[in-house]
């Protein structure tokens, strides 16, 4: 009986982790911590310099070109992406693009590594004639950001981190307000429609 309860608890624990269907869940797969444990990747926590909207746009772009839906953009998918963006690259050029952000050396881009491209672009760390610079520029994702790059001291960085976190809260609040407003409008429209129906029935 105790063994069955333990098995059930184990299953629940596994179910709580991000599914393989999401880039964040899949991104964790290639970047496990030493000792076999897997580190769950949270874009909002790690890439605080970007807004929720920017991160959503980047995820949408990543999903669009992840043709195999395996949570990675491989060499052929990157080739297709660059062609569609109007900046085709040579085979060697594509390999160099991946190499520049390929932290786990698996010769493909995880979602986290894909975000690193935009971090480097925002920080001005990409060469203007590089494929990654072309990718960031042509993807139409605005990476202009206040970020923590200019922080001259630990305290400035702290203040910036607090500012970023409150900005996230404001964005979440604004989204919730918008949803509430839409729900209220829908409710009013339904009430008006019912009223109209009852008028016709009389």
mmCIF file of the C-alpha atoms, coordinates in Angstrom:
data_MODEL
# 
_entry.id   MODEL 
# 
loop_
_atom_site.group_PDB 
_atom_site.id 
_atom_site.type_symbol 
_atom_site.label_atom_id 
_atom_site.label_alt_id 
_atom_site.label_comp_id 
_atom_site.label_asym_id 
_atom_site.label_entity_id 
_atom_site.label_seq_id 
_atom_site.pdbx_PDB_ins_code 
_atom_site.Cartn_x 
_atom_site.Cartn_y 
_atom_site.Cartn_z 
_atom_site.occupancy 
_atom_site.B_iso_or_equiv 
_atom_site.pdbx_formal_charge 
_atom_site.auth_seq_id 
_atom_site.auth_comp_id 
_atom_site.auth_asym_id 
_atom_site.auth_atom_id 
_atom_site.pdbx_PDB_model_num 
ATOM 1   C CA . UNK A 1 1   ? 0.000   0.000  0.000   1.00 0.00 ? 1   UNK A CA 1 
ATOM 2   C CA . UNK A 1 2   ? 2.801   2.418  0.958   1.00 0.00 ? 2   UNK A CA 1 
ATOM 3   C CA . UNK A 1 3   ? 4.693   1.525  -2.234  1.00 0.00 ? 3   UNK A CA 1 
ATOM 4   C CA . UNK A 1 4   ? 1.601   2.315  -4.340  1.00 0.00 ? 4   UNK A CA 1 
ATOM 5   C CA . UNK A 1 5   ? 1.218   5.686  -2.604  1.00 0.00 ? 5   UNK A CA 1 
ATOM 6   C CA . UNK A 1 6   ? 4.892   6.482  -3.252  1.00 0.00 ? 6   UNK A CA 1 
ATOM 7   C CA . UNK A 1 7   ? 4.508   5.546  -6.941  1.00 0.00 ? 7   UNK A CA 1 
ATOM 8   C CA . UNK A 1 8   ? 1.449   7.838  -7.238  1.00 0.00 ? 8   UNK A CA 1 
ATOM 9   C CA . UNK A 1 9   ? 3.311   10.715 -5.558  1.00 0.00 ? 9   UNK A CA 1 
ATOM 10  C CA . UNK A 1 10  ? 6.227   10.147 -7.954  1.00 0.00 ? 10  UNK A CA 1 
ATOM 11  C CA . UNK A 1 11  ? 3.890   10.352 -10.945 1.00 0.00 ? 11  UNK A CA 1 
ATOM 12  C CA . UNK A 1 12  ? 2.350   13.580 -9.665  1.00 0.00 ? 12  UNK A CA 1 
ATOM 13  C CA . UNK A 1 13  ? 5.825   15.072 -9.212  1.00 0.00 ? 13  UNK A CA 1 
ATOM 14  C CA . UNK A 1 14  ? 6.734   14.198 -12.791 1.00 0.00 ? 14  UNK A CA 1 
ATOM 15  C CA . UNK A 1 15  ? 3.474   15.613 -14.140 1.00 0.00 ? 15  UNK A CA 1 
ATOM 16  C CA . UNK A 1 16  ? 4.169   18.989 -12.516 1.00 0.00 ? 16  UNK A CA 1 
ATOM 17  C CA . UNK A 1 17  ? 7.236   19.606 -14.698 1.00 0.00 ? 17  UNK A CA 1 
ATOM 18  C CA . UNK A 1 18  ? 6.890   21.456 -18.042 1.00 0.00 ? 18  UNK A CA 1 
ATOM 19  C CA . UNK A 1 19  ? 5.782   19.079 -20.764 1.00 0.00 ? 19  UNK A CA 1 
ATOM 20  C CA . UNK A 1 20  ? 7.974   18.194 -23.725 1.00 0.00 ? 20  UNK A CA 1 
ATOM 21  C CA . UNK A 1 21  ? 5.574   20.219 -25.888 1.00 0.00 ? 21  UNK A CA 1 
ATOM 22  C CA . UNK A 1 22  ? 6.763   23.632 -24.690 1.00 0.00 ? 22  UNK A CA 1 
ATOM 23  C CA . UNK A 1 23  ? 10.088  25.189 -25.757 1.00 0.00 ? 23  UNK A CA 1 
ATOM 24  C CA . UNK A 1 24  ? 10.844  26.025 -22.106 1.00 0.00 ? 24  UNK A CA 1 
ATOM 25  C CA . UNK A 1 25  ? 10.266  22.385 -21.067 1.00 0.00 ? 25  UNK A CA 1 
ATOM 26  C CA . UNK A 1 26  ? 12.287  21.047 -23.972 1.00 0.00 ? 26  UNK A CA 1 
ATOM 27  C CA . UNK A 1 27  ? 15.051  23.609 -23.493 1.00 0.00 ? 27  UNK A CA 1 
ATOM 28  C CA . UNK A 1 28  ? 15.641  22.192 -20.033 1.00 0.00 ? 28  UNK A CA 1 
ATOM 29  C CA . UNK A 1 29  ? 16.464  18.815 -21.597 1.00 0.00 ? 29  UNK A CA 1 
ATOM 30  C CA . UNK A 1 30  ? 19.763  19.868 -23.137 1.00 0.00 ? 30  UNK A CA 1 
ATOM 31  C CA . UNK A 1 31  ? 20.874  21.947 -20.194 1.00 0.00 ? 31  UNK A CA 1 
ATOM 32  C CA . UNK A 1 32  ? 20.674  19.596 -17.247 1.00 0.00 ? 32  UNK A CA 1 
ATOM 33  C CA . UNK A 1 33  ? 22.683  20.227 -14.134 1.00 0.00 ? 33  UNK A CA 1 
ATOM 34  C CA . UNK A 1 34  ? 25.594  17.910 -13.243 1.00 0.00 ? 34  UNK A CA 1 
ATOM 35  C CA . UNK A 1 35  ? 24.524  14.670 -11.601 1.00 0.00 ? 35  UNK A CA 1 
ATOM 36  C CA . UNK A 1 36  ? 21.639  13.977 -13.976 1.00 0.00 ? 36  UNK A CA 1 
ATOM 37  C CA . UNK A 1 37  ? 19.109  16.474 -12.514 1.00 0.00 ? 37  UNK A CA 1 
ATOM 38  C CA . UNK A 1 38  ? 17.312  18.708 -15.002 1.00 0.00 ? 38  UNK A CA 1 
ATOM 39  C CA . UNK A 1 39  ? 17.137  22.457 -14.584 1.00 0.00 ? 39  UNK A CA 1 
ATOM 40  C CA . UNK A 1 40  ? 13.809  23.941 -15.664 1.00 0.00 ? 40  UNK A CA 1 
ATOM 41  C CA . UNK A 1 41  ? 14.419  26.931 -17.918 1.00 0.00 ? 41  UNK A CA 1 
ATOM 42  C CA . UNK A 1 42  ? 12.308  30.022 -17.237 1.00 0.00 ? 42  UNK A CA 1 
ATOM 43  C CA . UNK A 1 43  ? 12.742  32.665 -19.982 1.00 0.00 ? 43  UNK A CA 1 
ATOM 44  C CA . UNK A 1 44  ? 11.131  35.430 -17.873 1.00 0.00 ? 44  UNK A CA 1 
ATOM 45  C CA . UNK A 1 45  ? 13.469  34.756 -14.931 1.00 0.00 ? 45  UNK A CA 1 
ATOM 46  C CA . UNK A 1 46  ? 16.669  34.408 -16.949 1.00 0.00 ? 46  UNK A CA 1 
ATOM 47  C CA . UNK A 1 47  ? 16.079  37.040 -19.644 1.00 0.00 ? 47  UNK A CA 1 
ATOM 48  C CA . UNK A 1 48  ? 14.784  39.866 -17.461 1.00 0.00 ? 48  UNK A CA 1 
ATOM 49  C CA . UNK A 1 49  ? 15.967  42.510 -19.931 1.00 0.00 ? 49  UNK A CA 1 
ATOM 50  C CA . UNK A 1 50  ? 13.088  41.561 -22.251 1.00 0.00 ? 50  UNK A CA 1 
ATOM 51  C CA . UNK A 1 51  ? 9.396   42.235 -21.700 1.00 0.00 ? 51  UNK A CA 1 
ATOM 52  C CA . UNK A 1 52  ? 6.792   39.467 -21.670 1.00 0.00 ? 52  UNK A CA 1 
ATOM 53  C CA . UNK A 1 53  ? 5.623   40.621 -25.109 1.00 0.00 ? 53  UNK A CA 1 
ATOM 54  C CA . UNK A 1 54  ? 9.162   40.402 -26.545 1.00 0.00 ? 54  UNK A CA 1 
ATOM 55  C CA . UNK A 1 55  ? 9.643   36.905 -25.085 1.00 0.00 ? 55  UNK A CA 1 
ATOM 56  C CA . UNK A 1 56  ? 6.284   35.793 -26.538 1.00 0.00 ? 56  UNK A CA 1 
ATOM 57  C CA . UNK A 1 57  ? 7.291   37.160 -29.968 1.00 0.00 ? 57  UNK A CA 1 
ATOM 58  C CA . UNK A 1 58  ? 10.614  35.308 -29.787 1.00 0.00 ? 58  UNK A CA 1 
ATOM 59  C CA . UNK A 1 59  ? 8.890   32.067 -28.780 1.00 0.00 ? 59  UNK A CA 1 
ATOM 60  C CA . UNK A 1 60  ? 6.399   32.461 -31.653 1.00 0.00 ? 60  UNK A CA 1 
ATOM 61  C CA . UNK A 1 61  ? 9.303   32.946 -34.094 1.00 0.00 ? 61  UNK A CA 1 
ATOM 62  C CA . UNK A 1 62  ? 11.152  29.932 -32.651 1.00 0.00 ? 62  UNK A CA 1 
ATOM 63  C CA . UNK A 1 63  ? 8.072   27.684 -32.935 1.00 0.00 ? 63  UNK A CA 1 
ATOM 64  C CA . UNK A 1 64  ? 7.473   28.907 -36.502 1.00 0.00 ? 64  UNK A CA 1 
ATOM 65  C CA . UNK A 1 65  ? 10.865  27.639 -37.679 1.00 0.00 ? 65  UNK A CA 1 
ATOM 66  C CA . UNK A 1 66  ? 11.101  24.549 -35.439 1.00 0.00 ? 66  UNK A CA 1 
ATOM 67  C CA . UNK A 1 67  ? 9.650   22.430 -38.273 1.00 0.00 ? 67  UNK A CA 1 
ATOM 68  C CA . UNK A 1 68  ? 10.436  19.134 -36.506 1.00 0.00 ? 68  UNK A CA 1 
ATOM 69  C CA . UNK A 1 69  ? 8.622   20.356 -33.346 1.00 0.00 ? 69  UNK A CA 1 
ATOM 70  C CA . UNK A 1 70  ? 11.400  18.834 -31.231 1.00 0.00 ? 70  UNK A CA 1 
ATOM 71  C CA . UNK A 1 71  ? 12.281  22.014 -29.320 1.00 0.00 ? 71  UNK A CA 1 
ATOM 72  C CA . UNK A 1 72  ? 15.379  22.753 -31.426 1.00 0.00 ? 72  UNK A CA 1 
ATOM 73  C CA . UNK A 1 73  ? 16.273  24.602 -34.613 1.00 0.00 ? 73  UNK A CA 1 
ATOM 74  C CA . UNK A 1 74  ? 18.797  22.454 -36.464 1.00 0.00 ? 74  UNK A CA 1 
ATOM 75  C CA . UNK A 1 75  ? 21.060  23.413 -39.374 1.00 0.00 ? 75  UNK A CA 1 
ATOM 76  C CA . UNK A 1 76  ? 18.443  22.753 -42.101 1.00 0.00 ? 76  UNK A CA 1 
ATOM 77  C CA . UNK A 1 77  ? 15.709  24.619 -40.191 1.00 0.00 ? 77  UNK A CA 1 
ATOM 78  C CA . UNK A 1 78  ? 18.086  27.563 -39.667 1.00 0.00 ? 78  UNK A CA 1 
ATOM 79  C CA . UNK A 1 79  ? 18.921  27.476 -43.403 1.00 0.00 ? 79  UNK A CA 1 
ATOM 80  C CA . UNK A 1 80  ? 15.206  27.717 -44.256 1.00 0.00 ? 80  UNK A CA 1 
ATOM 81  C CA . UNK A 1 81  ? 14.717  30.472 -41.665 1.00 0.00 ? 81  UNK A CA 1 
ATOM 82  C CA . UNK A 1 82  ? 17.520  32.625 -43.084 1.00 0.00 ? 82  UNK A CA 1 
ATOM 83  C CA . UNK A 1 83  ? 16.216  32.111 -46.634 1.00 0.00 ? 83  UNK A CA 1 
ATOM 84  C CA . UNK A 1 84  ? 12.704  33.186 -45.583 1.00 0.00 ? 84  UNK A CA 1 
ATOM 85  C CA . UNK A 1 85  ? 14.130  36.237 -43.784 1.00 0.00 ? 85  UNK A CA 1 
ATOM 86  C CA . UNK A 1 86  ? 15.885  37.193 -47.025 1.00 0.00 ? 86  UNK A CA 1 
ATOM 87  C CA . UNK A 1 87  ? 19.466  36.633 -45.778 1.00 0.00 ? 87  UNK A CA 1 
ATOM 88  C CA . UNK A 1 88  ? 20.535  33.195 -47.080 1.00 0.00 ? 88  UNK A CA 1 
ATOM 89  C CA . UNK A 1 89  ? 23.778  31.834 -45.625 1.00 0.00 ? 89  UNK A CA 1 
ATOM 90  C CA . UNK A 1 90  ? 26.429  29.387 -46.801 1.00 0.00 ? 90  UNK A CA 1 
ATOM 91  C CA . UNK A 1 91  ? 26.680  26.000 -45.067 1.00 0.00 ? 91  UNK A CA 1 
ATOM 92  C CA . UNK A 1 92  ? 29.759  27.251 -43.186 1.00 0.00 ? 92  UNK A CA 1 
ATOM 93  C CA . UNK A 1 93  ? 27.987  30.512 -42.318 1.00 0.00 ? 93  UNK A CA 1 
ATOM 94  C CA . UNK A 1 94  ? 25.069  28.582 -40.783 1.00 0.00 ? 94  UNK A CA 1 
ATOM 95  C CA . UNK A 1 95  ? 27.456  26.386 -38.769 1.00 0.00 ? 95  UNK A CA 1 
ATOM 96  C CA . UNK A 1 96  ? 29.206  29.510 -37.452 1.00 0.00 ? 96  UNK A CA 1 
ATOM 97  C CA . UNK A 1 97  ? 25.858  31.066 -36.484 1.00 0.00 ? 97  UNK A CA 1 
ATOM 98  C CA . UNK A 1 98  ? 24.972  28.032 -34.365 1.00 0.00 ? 98  UNK A CA 1 
ATOM 99  C CA . UNK A 1 99  ? 28.504  27.792 -32.937 1.00 0.00 ? 99  UNK A CA 1 
ATOM 100 C CA . UNK A 1 100 ? 28.351  31.376 -31.609 1.00 0.00 ? 100 UNK A CA 1 
ATOM 101 C CA . UNK A 1 101 ? 25.503  30.605 -29.153 1.00 0.00 ? 101 UNK A CA 1 
ATOM 102 C CA . UNK A 1 102 ? 25.672  26.780 -28.932 1.00 0.00 ? 102 UNK A CA 1 
ATOM 103 C CA . UNK A 1 103 ? 26.494  26.445 -25.217 1.00 0.00 ? 103 UNK A CA 1 
ATOM 104 C CA . UNK A 1 104 ? 25.883  22.687 -24.973 1.00 0.00 ? 104 UNK A CA 1 
ATOM 105 C CA . UNK A 1 105 ? 27.749  21.960 -28.257 1.00 0.00 ? 105 UNK A CA 1 
ATOM 106 C CA . UNK A 1 106 ? 24.953  19.835 -29.783 1.00 0.00 ? 106 UNK A CA 1 
ATOM 107 C CA . UNK A 1 107 ? 25.115  21.728 -33.137 1.00 0.00 ? 107 UNK A CA 1 
ATOM 108 C CA . UNK A 1 108 ? 21.518  22.982 -32.902 1.00 0.00 ? 108 UNK A CA 1 
ATOM 109 C CA . UNK A 1 109 ? 19.700  25.839 -31.186 1.00 0.00 ? 109 UNK A CA 1 
ATOM 110 C CA . UNK A 1 110 ? 17.552  25.281 -28.101 1.00 0.00 ? 110 UNK A CA 1 
ATOM 111 C CA . UNK A 1 111 ? 15.013  28.005 -27.244 1.00 0.00 ? 111 UNK A CA 1 
ATOM 112 C CA . UNK A 1 112 ? 17.388  29.363 -24.590 1.00 0.00 ? 112 UNK A CA 1 
ATOM 113 C CA . UNK A 1 113 ? 20.254  29.581 -27.094 1.00 0.00 ? 113 UNK A CA 1 
ATOM 114 C CA . UNK A 1 114 ? 17.877  31.252 -29.555 1.00 0.00 ? 114 UNK A CA 1 
ATOM 115 C CA . UNK A 1 115 ? 17.133  33.929 -26.924 1.00 0.00 ? 115 UNK A CA 1 
ATOM 116 C CA . UNK A 1 116 ? 20.885  34.462 -26.473 1.00 0.00 ? 116 UNK A CA 1 
ATOM 117 C CA . UNK A 1 117 ? 20.985  35.780 -30.071 1.00 0.00 ? 117 UNK A CA 1 
ATOM 118 C CA . UNK A 1 118 ? 18.599  38.600 -29.135 1.00 0.00 ? 118 UNK A CA 1 
ATOM 119 C CA . UNK A 1 119 ? 20.438  39.275 -25.866 1.00 0.00 ? 119 UNK A CA 1 
ATOM 120 C CA . UNK A 1 120 ? 23.694  39.681 -27.815 1.00 0.00 ? 120 UNK A CA 1 
ATOM 121 C CA . UNK A 1 121 ? 21.928  41.866 -30.404 1.00 0.00 ? 121 UNK A CA 1 
ATOM 122 C CA . UNK A 1 122 ? 20.470  44.123 -27.684 1.00 0.00 ? 122 UNK A CA 1 
ATOM 123 C CA . UNK A 1 123 ? 23.913  44.402 -26.059 1.00 0.00 ? 123 UNK A CA 1 
ATOM 124 C CA . UNK A 1 124 ? 25.543  45.266 -29.399 1.00 0.00 ? 124 UNK A CA 1 
ATOM 125 C CA . UNK A 1 125 ? 27.744  42.145 -29.193 1.00 0.00 ? 125 UNK A CA 1 
ATOM 126 C CA . UNK A 1 126 ? 27.074  40.866 -32.740 1.00 0.00 ? 126 UNK A CA 1 
ATOM 127 C CA . UNK A 1 127 ? 29.232  41.803 -35.706 1.00 0.00 ? 127 UNK A CA 1 
ATOM 128 C CA . UNK A 1 128 ? 27.219  43.782 -38.253 1.00 0.00 ? 128 UNK A CA 1 
ATOM 129 C CA . UNK A 1 129 ? 28.098  41.438 -41.117 1.00 0.00 ? 129 UNK A CA 1 
ATOM 130 C CA . UNK A 1 130 ? 27.306  38.256 -39.136 1.00 0.00 ? 130 UNK A CA 1 
ATOM 131 C CA . UNK A 1 131 ? 24.399  35.926 -39.838 1.00 0.00 ? 131 UNK A CA 1 
ATOM 132 C CA . UNK A 1 132 ? 23.128  36.265 -36.258 1.00 0.00 ? 132 UNK A CA 1 
ATOM 133 C CA . UNK A 1 133 ? 23.012  40.058 -36.619 1.00 0.00 ? 133 UNK A CA 1 
ATOM 134 C CA . UNK A 1 134 ? 20.958  39.632 -39.817 1.00 0.00 ? 134 UNK A CA 1 
ATOM 135 C CA . UNK A 1 135 ? 18.633  37.166 -38.050 1.00 0.00 ? 135 UNK A CA 1 
ATOM 136 C CA . UNK A 1 136 ? 18.017  39.530 -35.111 1.00 0.00 ? 136 UNK A CA 1 
ATOM 137 C CA . UNK A 1 137 ? 17.550  42.557 -37.412 1.00 0.00 ? 137 UNK A CA 1 
ATOM 138 C CA . UNK A 1 138 ? 15.254  40.881 -39.971 1.00 0.00 ? 138 UNK A CA 1 
ATOM 139 C CA . UNK A 1 139 ? 13.064  39.001 -37.462 1.00 0.00 ? 139 UNK A CA 1 
ATOM 140 C CA . UNK A 1 140 ? 11.191  42.273 -36.719 1.00 0.00 ? 140 UNK A CA 1 
ATOM 141 C CA . UNK A 1 141 ? 11.468  41.744 -32.962 1.00 0.00 ? 141 UNK A CA 1 
ATOM 142 C CA . UNK A 1 142 ? 12.338  45.029 -31.286 1.00 0.00 ? 142 UNK A CA 1 
ATOM 143 C CA . UNK A 1 143 ? 15.131  44.255 -28.838 1.00 0.00 ? 143 UNK A CA 1 
ATOM 144 C CA . UNK A 1 144 ? 15.675  47.827 -27.680 1.00 0.00 ? 144 UNK A CA 1 
ATOM 145 C CA . UNK A 1 145 ? 15.746  47.473 -23.929 1.00 0.00 ? 145 UNK A CA 1 
ATOM 146 C CA . UNK A 1 146 ? 16.829  49.229 -20.768 1.00 0.00 ? 146 UNK A CA 1 
ATOM 147 C CA . UNK A 1 147 ? 18.311  46.019 -19.347 1.00 0.00 ? 147 UNK A CA 1 
ATOM 148 C CA . UNK A 1 148 ? 21.018  45.811 -16.681 1.00 0.00 ? 148 UNK A CA 1 
ATOM 149 C CA . UNK A 1 149 ? 23.901  46.288 -19.119 1.00 0.00 ? 149 UNK A CA 1 
ATOM 150 C CA . UNK A 1 150 ? 24.634  49.868 -18.062 1.00 0.00 ? 150 UNK A CA 1 
ATOM 151 C CA . UNK A 1 151 ? 24.595  49.183 -14.335 1.00 0.00 ? 151 UNK A CA 1 
ATOM 152 C CA . UNK A 1 152 ? 27.875  50.489 -12.906 1.00 0.00 ? 152 UNK A CA 1 
ATOM 153 C CA . UNK A 1 153 ? 27.561  48.781 -9.548  1.00 0.00 ? 153 UNK A CA 1 
ATOM 154 C CA . UNK A 1 154 ? 25.894  45.913 -7.737  1.00 0.00 ? 154 UNK A CA 1 
ATOM 155 C CA . UNK A 1 155 ? 23.384  48.340 -6.206  1.00 0.00 ? 155 UNK A CA 1 
ATOM 156 C CA . UNK A 1 156 ? 22.437  49.815 -9.583  1.00 0.00 ? 156 UNK A CA 1 
ATOM 157 C CA . UNK A 1 157 ? 21.933  46.280 -10.878 1.00 0.00 ? 157 UNK A CA 1 
ATOM 158 C CA . UNK A 1 158 ? 19.719  45.540 -7.854  1.00 0.00 ? 158 UNK A CA 1 
ATOM 159 C CA . UNK A 1 159 ? 17.607  48.651 -8.479  1.00 0.00 ? 159 UNK A CA 1 
ATOM 160 C CA . UNK A 1 160 ? 17.318  47.675 -12.149 1.00 0.00 ? 160 UNK A CA 1 
ATOM 161 C CA . UNK A 1 161 ? 16.240  44.121 -11.220 1.00 0.00 ? 161 UNK A CA 1 
ATOM 162 C CA . UNK A 1 162 ? 13.523  45.534 -8.921  1.00 0.00 ? 162 UNK A CA 1 
ATOM 163 C CA . UNK A 1 163 ? 12.416  47.862 -11.725 1.00 0.00 ? 163 UNK A CA 1 
ATOM 164 C CA . UNK A 1 164 ? 12.264  44.934 -14.174 1.00 0.00 ? 164 UNK A CA 1 
ATOM 165 C CA . UNK A 1 165 ? 10.244  42.793 -11.803 1.00 0.00 ? 165 UNK A CA 1 
ATOM 166 C CA . UNK A 1 166 ? 7.747   45.600 -11.116 1.00 0.00 ? 166 UNK A CA 1 
ATOM 167 C CA . UNK A 1 167 ? 7.491   46.176 -14.881 1.00 0.00 ? 167 UNK A CA 1 
ATOM 168 C CA . UNK A 1 168 ? 6.568   42.491 -15.297 1.00 0.00 ? 168 UNK A CA 1 
ATOM 169 C CA . UNK A 1 169 ? 3.933   42.825 -12.584 1.00 0.00 ? 169 UNK A CA 1 
ATOM 170 C CA . UNK A 1 170 ? 2.492   45.899 -14.321 1.00 0.00 ? 170 UNK A CA 1 
ATOM 171 C CA . UNK A 1 171 ? 2.331   44.028 -17.627 1.00 0.00 ? 171 UNK A CA 1 
ATOM 172 C CA . UNK A 1 172 ? 0.588   41.051 -15.992 1.00 0.00 ? 172 UNK A CA 1 
ATOM 173 C CA . UNK A 1 173 ? -1.848  43.452 -14.282 1.00 0.00 ? 173 UNK A CA 1 
ATOM 174 C CA . UNK A 1 174 ? -2.574  45.213 -17.582 1.00 0.00 ? 174 UNK A CA 1 
ATOM 175 C CA . UNK A 1 175 ? -3.206  41.867 -19.288 1.00 0.00 ? 175 UNK A CA 1 
ATOM 176 C CA . UNK A 1 176 ? -5.561  40.786 -16.512 1.00 0.00 ? 176 UNK A CA 1 
ATOM 177 C CA . UNK A 1 177 ? -7.436  44.118 -16.675 1.00 0.00 ? 177 UNK A CA 1 
ATOM 178 C CA . UNK A 1 178 ? -7.813  43.704 -20.451 1.00 0.00 ? 178 UNK A CA 1 
ATOM 179 C CA . UNK A 1 179 ? -9.189  40.159 -20.019 1.00 0.00 ? 179 UNK A CA 1 
ATOM 180 C CA . UNK A 1 180 ? -11.590 41.373 -17.319 1.00 0.00 ? 180 UNK A CA 1 
ATOM 181 C CA . UNK A 1 181 ? -12.757 44.203 -19.591 1.00 0.00 ? 181 UNK A CA 1 
ATOM 182 C CA . UNK A 1 182 ? -13.324 41.794 -22.495 1.00 0.00 ? 182 UNK A CA 1 
ATOM 183 C CA . UNK A 1 183 ? -15.267 39.389 -20.247 1.00 0.00 ? 183 UNK A CA 1 
ATOM 184 C CA . UNK A 1 184 ? -17.438 42.284 -18.998 1.00 0.00 ? 184 UNK A CA 1 
ATOM 185 C CA . UNK A 1 185 ? -18.142 43.441 -22.568 1.00 0.00 ? 185 UNK A CA 1 
ATOM 186 C CA . UNK A 1 186 ? -19.092 39.894 -23.581 1.00 0.00 ? 186 UNK A CA 1 
ATOM 187 C CA . UNK A 1 187 ? -21.415 39.655 -20.581 1.00 0.00 ? 187 UNK A CA 1 
ATOM 188 C CA . UNK A 1 188 ? -23.103 42.943 -21.536 1.00 0.00 ? 188 UNK A CA 1 
ATOM 189 C CA . UNK A 1 189 ? -23.500 41.844 -25.164 1.00 0.00 ? 189 UNK A CA 1 
ATOM 190 C CA . UNK A 1 190 ? -25.092 38.543 -24.050 1.00 0.00 ? 190 UNK A CA 1 
ATOM 191 C CA . UNK A 1 191 ? -27.472 40.401 -21.727 1.00 0.00 ? 191 UNK A CA 1 
ATOM 192 C CA . UNK A 1 192 ? -28.435 42.824 -24.519 1.00 0.00 ? 192 UNK A CA 1 
ATOM 193 C CA . UNK A 1 193 ? -29.001 39.895 -26.908 1.00 0.00 ? 193 UNK A CA 1 
ATOM 194 C CA . UNK A 1 194 ? -31.224 38.102 -24.373 1.00 0.00 ? 194 UNK A CA 1 
ATOM 195 C CA . UNK A 1 195 ? -33.213 41.295 -23.888 1.00 0.00 ? 195 UNK A CA 1 
ATOM 196 C CA . UNK A 1 196 ? -33.664 41.597 -27.640 1.00 0.00 ? 196 UNK A CA 1 
ATOM 197 C CA . UNK A 1 197 ? -34.763 37.958 -27.870 1.00 0.00 ? 197 UNK A CA 1 
ATOM 198 C CA . UNK A 1 198 ? -37.376 38.398 -25.153 1.00 0.00 ? 198 UNK A CA 1 
ATOM 199 C CA . UNK A 1 199 ? -38.762 41.463 -26.977 1.00 0.00 ? 199 UNK A CA 1 
ATOM 200 C CA . UNK A 1 200 ? -39.236 39.394 -30.132 1.00 0.00 ? 200 UNK A CA 1 
ATOM 201 C CA . UNK A 1 201 ? -40.895 36.540 -28.226 1.00 0.00 ? 201 UNK A CA 1 
ATOM 202 C CA . UNK A 1 202 ? -43.630 38.803 -26.803 1.00 0.00 ? 202 UNK A CA 1 
# 
